[in-house]
Coordinates of C-alpha atoms and ligand atoms in Angstrom, one line a residue:
M1 CA -20.8 -9.3 -16.4
T2 CA -18.6 -6.3 -17.1
Q3 CA -15.1 -6.7 -18.5
R4 CA -12.4 -4.8 -16.6
P5 CA -9.1 -5.7 -15.1
T6 CA -9.5 -7.9 -12.1
V7 CA -8.6 -6.3 -8.8
T8 CA -5.9 -8.1 -6.9
V9 CA -3.8 -7.5 -3.8
S10 CA -1.3 -5.8 -6.0
T11 CA -3.9 -3.4 -7.2
L12 CA -4.8 -2.5 -3.6
Q13 CA -1.2 -2.1 -2.6
A14 CA -0.6 0.2 -5.7
K15 CA -3.6 2.2 -4.8
K16 CA -2.3 2.8 -1.2
Q17 CA 1.0 3.9 -2.6
A18 CA -0.6 6.3 -5.1
Q19 CA -3.0 7.5 -2.4
E20 CA -6.0 6.5 -4.4
K21 CA -9.0 5.4 -2.2
I22 CA -10.1 1.8 -2.3
T23 CA -13.9 1.1 -2.5
M24 CA -15.6 -1.8 -0.9
L25 CA -19.2 -2.8 -0.2
T26 CA -20.8 -6.0 1.2
A27 CA -22.9 -8.2 -1.1
Y28 CA -24.7 -11.5 -0.6
D29 CA -26.2 -12.3 -4.0
A30 CA -25.6 -12.2 -7.7
S31 CA -27.9 -9.3 -8.6
F32 CA -26.5 -6.7 -6.3
A33 CA -22.9 -7.9 -6.9
A34 CA -23.3 -7.6 -10.7
L35 CA -24.4 -3.9 -10.3
M36 CA -21.5 -3.2 -8.0
D37 CA -19.1 -4.7 -10.5
K38 CA -20.6 -2.6 -13.3
A39 CA -20.3 0.5 -11.1
G40 CA -16.6 -0.2 -10.7
I41 CA -16.3 -1.3 -7.1
D42 CA -12.8 -2.5 -6.1
C43 CA -13.7 -5.1 -3.5
I44 CA -16.8 -7.0 -2.5
L45 CA -17.1 -8.5 1.0
V46 CA -19.4 -11.4 1.7
G47 CA -19.7 -10.3 5.3
D48 CA -21.1 -12.3 8.2
S49 CA -23.3 -9.2 8.5
L50 CA -25.5 -11.5 6.4
G51 CA -26.6 -12.7 9.9
N52 CA -28.2 -9.3 10.4
V53 CA -29.4 -8.3 7.0
I54 CA -30.3 -11.7 5.5
H55 CA -31.2 -13.8 8.5
G56 CA -32.7 -10.9 10.6
A57 CA -30.6 -11.8 13.7
A58 CA -29.4 -9.3 16.3
S59 CA -25.8 -10.3 15.8
T60 CA -23.5 -12.1 13.4
L61 CA -22.8 -15.0 15.9
G62 CA -25.2 -17.6 14.3
V63 CA -23.7 -17.4 10.8
S64 CA -22.1 -20.7 9.7
V65 CA -19.3 -21.5 7.2
D66 CA -22.0 -23.1 5.0
D67 CA -23.9 -19.7 4.9
V68 CA -20.8 -17.8 3.8
V69 CA -19.9 -20.4 1.2
Y70 CA -23.4 -20.3 -0.2
H71 CA -23.6 -16.4 -0.4
C72 CA -20.0 -16.2 -1.7
R73 CA -20.8 -18.6 -4.5
C74 CA -23.8 -16.5 -5.5
V75 CA -21.7 -13.3 -5.6
A76 CA -18.7 -15.0 -7.3
S77 CA -21.0 -16.2 -10.1
A78 CA -21.8 -12.6 -11.1
I79 CA -18.5 -10.7 -10.9
N80 CA -15.1 -10.7 -12.5
G81 CA -13.7 -7.3 -11.7
P82 CA -13.7 -6.9 -7.9
L83 CA -11.6 -8.7 -5.4
L84 CA -13.9 -11.0 -3.5
V85 CA -13.4 -11.2 0.3
A86 CA -15.2 -13.8 2.5
D87 CA -15.7 -13.4 6.2
M88 CA -14.8 -16.3 8.5
P89 CA -17.7 -16.7 10.9
F90 CA -17.6 -16.8 14.7
M91 CA -15.7 -19.8 16.0
S92 CA -14.7 -21.0 12.6
Y93 CA -11.0 -20.0 13.2
H94 CA -10.2 -21.2 16.7
D95 CA -7.5 -23.8 16.0
R96 CA -5.0 -24.1 13.1
S97 CA -6.5 -27.1 11.3
T98 CA -10.1 -26.0 11.6
T99 CA -9.2 -22.5 10.4
A100 CA -7.3 -23.8 7.4
H101 CA -10.1 -26.2 6.5
N102 CA -12.8 -23.5 6.7
A103 CA -10.7 -20.9 4.9
H104 CA -10.0 -23.4 2.2
R105 CA -13.8 -24.0 1.8
L106 CA -14.5 -20.2 1.4
I107 CA -11.9 -20.1 -1.4
A108 CA -12.4 -23.4 -3.1
E109 CA -16.2 -23.7 -2.8
G110 CA -17.1 -20.1 -2.4
G111 CA -14.8 -18.6 -4.9
A112 CA -13.3 -16.0 -2.6
S113 CA -9.8 -14.6 -3.2
M114 CA -9.3 -13.5 0.4
V115 CA -10.6 -14.4 3.8
K116 CA -11.2 -12.0 6.7
L117 CA -10.8 -12.8 10.4
E118 CA -11.7 -10.6 13.3
G119 CA -9.4 -9.7 16.2
G120 CA -5.8 -9.3 17.2
G121 CA -3.2 -10.6 19.6
E122 CA -0.4 -13.2 19.3
E123 CA -2.7 -16.2 18.8
R124 CA -4.6 -14.5 16.0
A125 CA -1.4 -13.4 14.4
D126 CA -0.1 -17.0 14.5
T127 CA -3.4 -18.2 12.9
I128 CA -3.0 -15.6 10.1
H129 CA 0.6 -16.5 9.6
H130 CA -0.3 -20.1 9.2
L131 CA -3.0 -19.3 6.5
C132 CA -0.5 -17.0 4.7
A133 CA 2.0 -19.8 4.7
Q134 CA -0.5 -22.0 2.8
G135 CA -0.7 -19.3 0.1
M136 CA -4.0 -17.6 1.2
A137 CA -4.6 -13.9 1.1
V138 CA -5.9 -12.7 4.5
C139 CA -7.7 -9.5 5.7
G140 CA -7.6 -8.5 9.3
H141 CA -10.4 -6.7 11.2
L142 CA -9.8 -4.7 14.3
G143 CA -11.6 -2.1 16.5
L144 CA -15.4 -2.7 16.9
T145 CA -15.3 -6.4 15.8
P146 CA -18.9 -7.5 15.8
Q147 CA -18.1 -11.1 16.8
W148 CA -16.9 -9.6 20.1
V149 CA -20.2 -8.0 20.9
H150 CA -20.8 -9.8 24.2
R151 CA -17.3 -9.1 25.4
F152 CA -17.6 -5.4 24.5
G153 CA -21.1 -5.2 26.2
G154 CA -22.7 -4.0 23.0
F155 CA -21.7 -2.4 19.7
K156 CA -19.4 0.3 21.1
V157 CA -16.7 2.4 19.6
Q158 CA -13.3 1.0 20.5
G159 CA -9.9 2.6 21.1
R160 CA -11.2 5.7 22.9
S161 CA -8.7 5.7 25.8
E162 CA -5.0 6.1 25.2
Q163 CA -4.4 2.5 26.4
A164 CA -7.1 1.0 24.2
A165 CA -5.8 3.0 21.2
Q166 CA -2.3 1.8 21.8
Q167 CA -3.5 -1.8 22.0
I168 CA -5.2 -1.6 18.6
E169 CA -2.1 0.0 17.1
T170 CA 0.0 -2.8 18.5
E171 CA -2.4 -5.4 17.1
A172 CA -2.3 -3.8 13.7
H173 CA 1.5 -4.1 13.6
Q174 CA 1.2 -7.7 14.7
L175 CA -1.3 -8.6 12.0
A176 CA 0.8 -6.7 9.4
A177 CA 3.9 -8.7 10.4
A178 CA 1.9 -11.9 10.2
G179 CA 1.1 -11.3 6.6
I180 CA -2.3 -9.6 6.2
Q181 CA -2.7 -7.8 2.9
L182 CA -5.7 -5.8 3.9
L183 CA -7.0 -4.5 7.2
V184 CA -10.6 -3.4 8.1
L185 CA -10.7 -0.9 11.0
E186 CA -14.3 -0.6 12.3
G187 CA -15.8 1.9 14.9
V188 CA -12.6 3.7 16.1
P189 CA -11.8 7.4 16.5
A190 CA -10.6 8.9 13.3
P191 CA -7.2 10.0 14.6
L192 CA -6.3 6.4 15.6
A193 CA -7.4 5.1 12.2
Q194 CA -5.3 7.7 10.4
R195 CA -2.3 6.9 12.6
I196 CA -2.5 3.2 11.8
S197 CA -3.0 3.7 8.1
E198 CA 0.1 5.9 8.1
L199 CA 2.2 3.5 10.1
I200 CA 1.6 0.2 8.4
D201 CA 2.2 -0.7 4.7
V202 CA -1.0 -2.7 4.5
P203 CA -4.1 -0.9 2.9
V204 CA -6.6 0.1 5.7
I205 CA -10.3 0.1 4.9
G206 CA -12.4 2.1 7.4
I207 CA -16.0 1.7 8.5
G208 CA -16.8 4.3 11.1
A209 CA -13.1 5.2 11.2
G210 CA -13.0 8.6 9.4
V211 CA -11.9 9.6 6.0
N212 CA -8.1 9.5 6.5
V213 CA -7.6 5.8 5.7
D214 CA -6.9 4.0 2.4
G215 CA -10.5 3.2 1.6
Q216 CA -14.1 2.6 2.9
V217 CA -16.6 -0.2 3.3
L218 CA -20.3 -0.1 4.1
V219 CA -22.9 -2.8 4.5
L220 CA -25.1 -2.9 1.4
H221 CA -28.5 -2.5 3.2
D222 CA -27.1 0.4 5.3
M223 CA -26.0 2.4 2.3
L224 CA -29.4 1.8 0.6
G225 CA -31.1 3.4 3.5
M226 CA -32.7 0.1 4.7
N227 CA -31.5 0.3 8.3
P228 CA -34.1 1.9 10.6
R229 CA -31.4 2.8 13.2
P230 CA -28.3 3.6 11.1
A231 CA -25.0 4.2 12.9
R232 CA -23.5 7.7 12.7
F233 CA -21.1 6.6 9.9
V234 CA -23.8 5.4 7.5
R235 CA -25.0 7.5 4.6
D236 CA -28.0 6.7 2.5
F237 CA -26.7 6.8 -1.1
L238 CA -30.0 5.6 -2.6
A239 CA -31.5 8.9 -1.4
T240 CA -29.0 10.9 -3.6
G241 CA -28.5 8.3 -6.3
G242 CA -32.2 7.7 -7.1
S243 CA -31.6 4.1 -8.3
I244 CA -29.6 1.2 -6.8
E245 CA -27.1 1.4 -9.7
Q246 CA -26.6 5.1 -9.2
A247 CA -26.3 4.7 -5.4
F248 CA -23.2 2.5 -6.1
V249 CA -21.8 5.0 -8.5
H250 CA -22.3 7.9 -6.0
Y251 CA -20.7 5.8 -3.2
I252 CA -17.7 5.1 -5.3
E253 CA -17.3 8.7 -6.3
A254 CA -17.8 10.0 -2.8
V255 CA -15.1 7.6 -1.4
R256 CA -12.7 8.4 -4.2
D257 CA -13.0 12.2 -3.9
G258 CA -12.9 12.0 -0.1
S259 CA -16.3 13.5 0.5
F260 CA -17.4 10.3 2.3
P261 CA -17.3 10.0 5.3
A262 CA -17.8 13.7 6.3
A263 CA -16.9 15.0 9.8
A264 CA -20.5 14.4 11.0
E265 CA -20.2 10.8 10.0
T266 CA -17.0 10.3 12.0
Y267 CA -16.0 9.5 15.6
Q268 CA -13.4 12.1 16.6
Q269 CA -12.9 10.6 20.0
Ligands
KIV301 O1 -19.6 -8.5 8.1 C1 -19.4 -7.4 7.6 O2 -20.2 -6.9 6.8 C2 -18.2 -6.7 8.0 C3 -18.1 -5.2 7.6 C4 -19.0 -4.4 8.5 C5 -16.7 -4.8 7.5 O3 -17.4 -7.2 8.6

């Protein structure tokens, strides 16, 4: 385990203010997480993408709270630098008391410092406000939220029309007012992501959202070139890095110097 200052929500806020990019990757086990920590990653997300990359499912919908707790504990055992974020799985945050119970499990049993919930609107903002009032750090997730795959009719870029963009912007303001301390924006046109990251005080982490946000996240298996049908925003860092450790170093450098994502890895509209 490497020894470096532990990343907290204050670190992320300071980075946004200093216009220093925040780096995040997903991890699901101790071995990869330890290498990411050594490379200097700011945040690790135990994403419900584990449904895709660990379980081999077509969506994230079958992931349970037990699954995330288990993988979170594996990751937590190997790191001490990065802020550890845990995803709340599909239907694990549908009413106040279930949400609080499940979020508590991810923190107390999994070792997470922050929980992430998908979606916007008044009801979601109220749920988030309730978690924050219990002292939990919460990350929002808007845009192409994978748990909404069947409502969206597939994994489609969101916020392309003026009306849809306005709705995502409104939701970002609602979540910020509810108390989120980090926001993931996924699969949205770059100009919308830039506007939101300029308008809200909360650090915005993009994935398929262009370079003009406060940081980037990628799924581990995607950035190691293991996805046979990668999305436009994915870059294979193992191809340039030559080793897994160097892939993490290259990713961190490319996010920090703004060379990732490039225009060709971005949805302009
Ligand atoms: O589950 C996940 O890995 C995620 C990222 C794609 C942001 O939510």
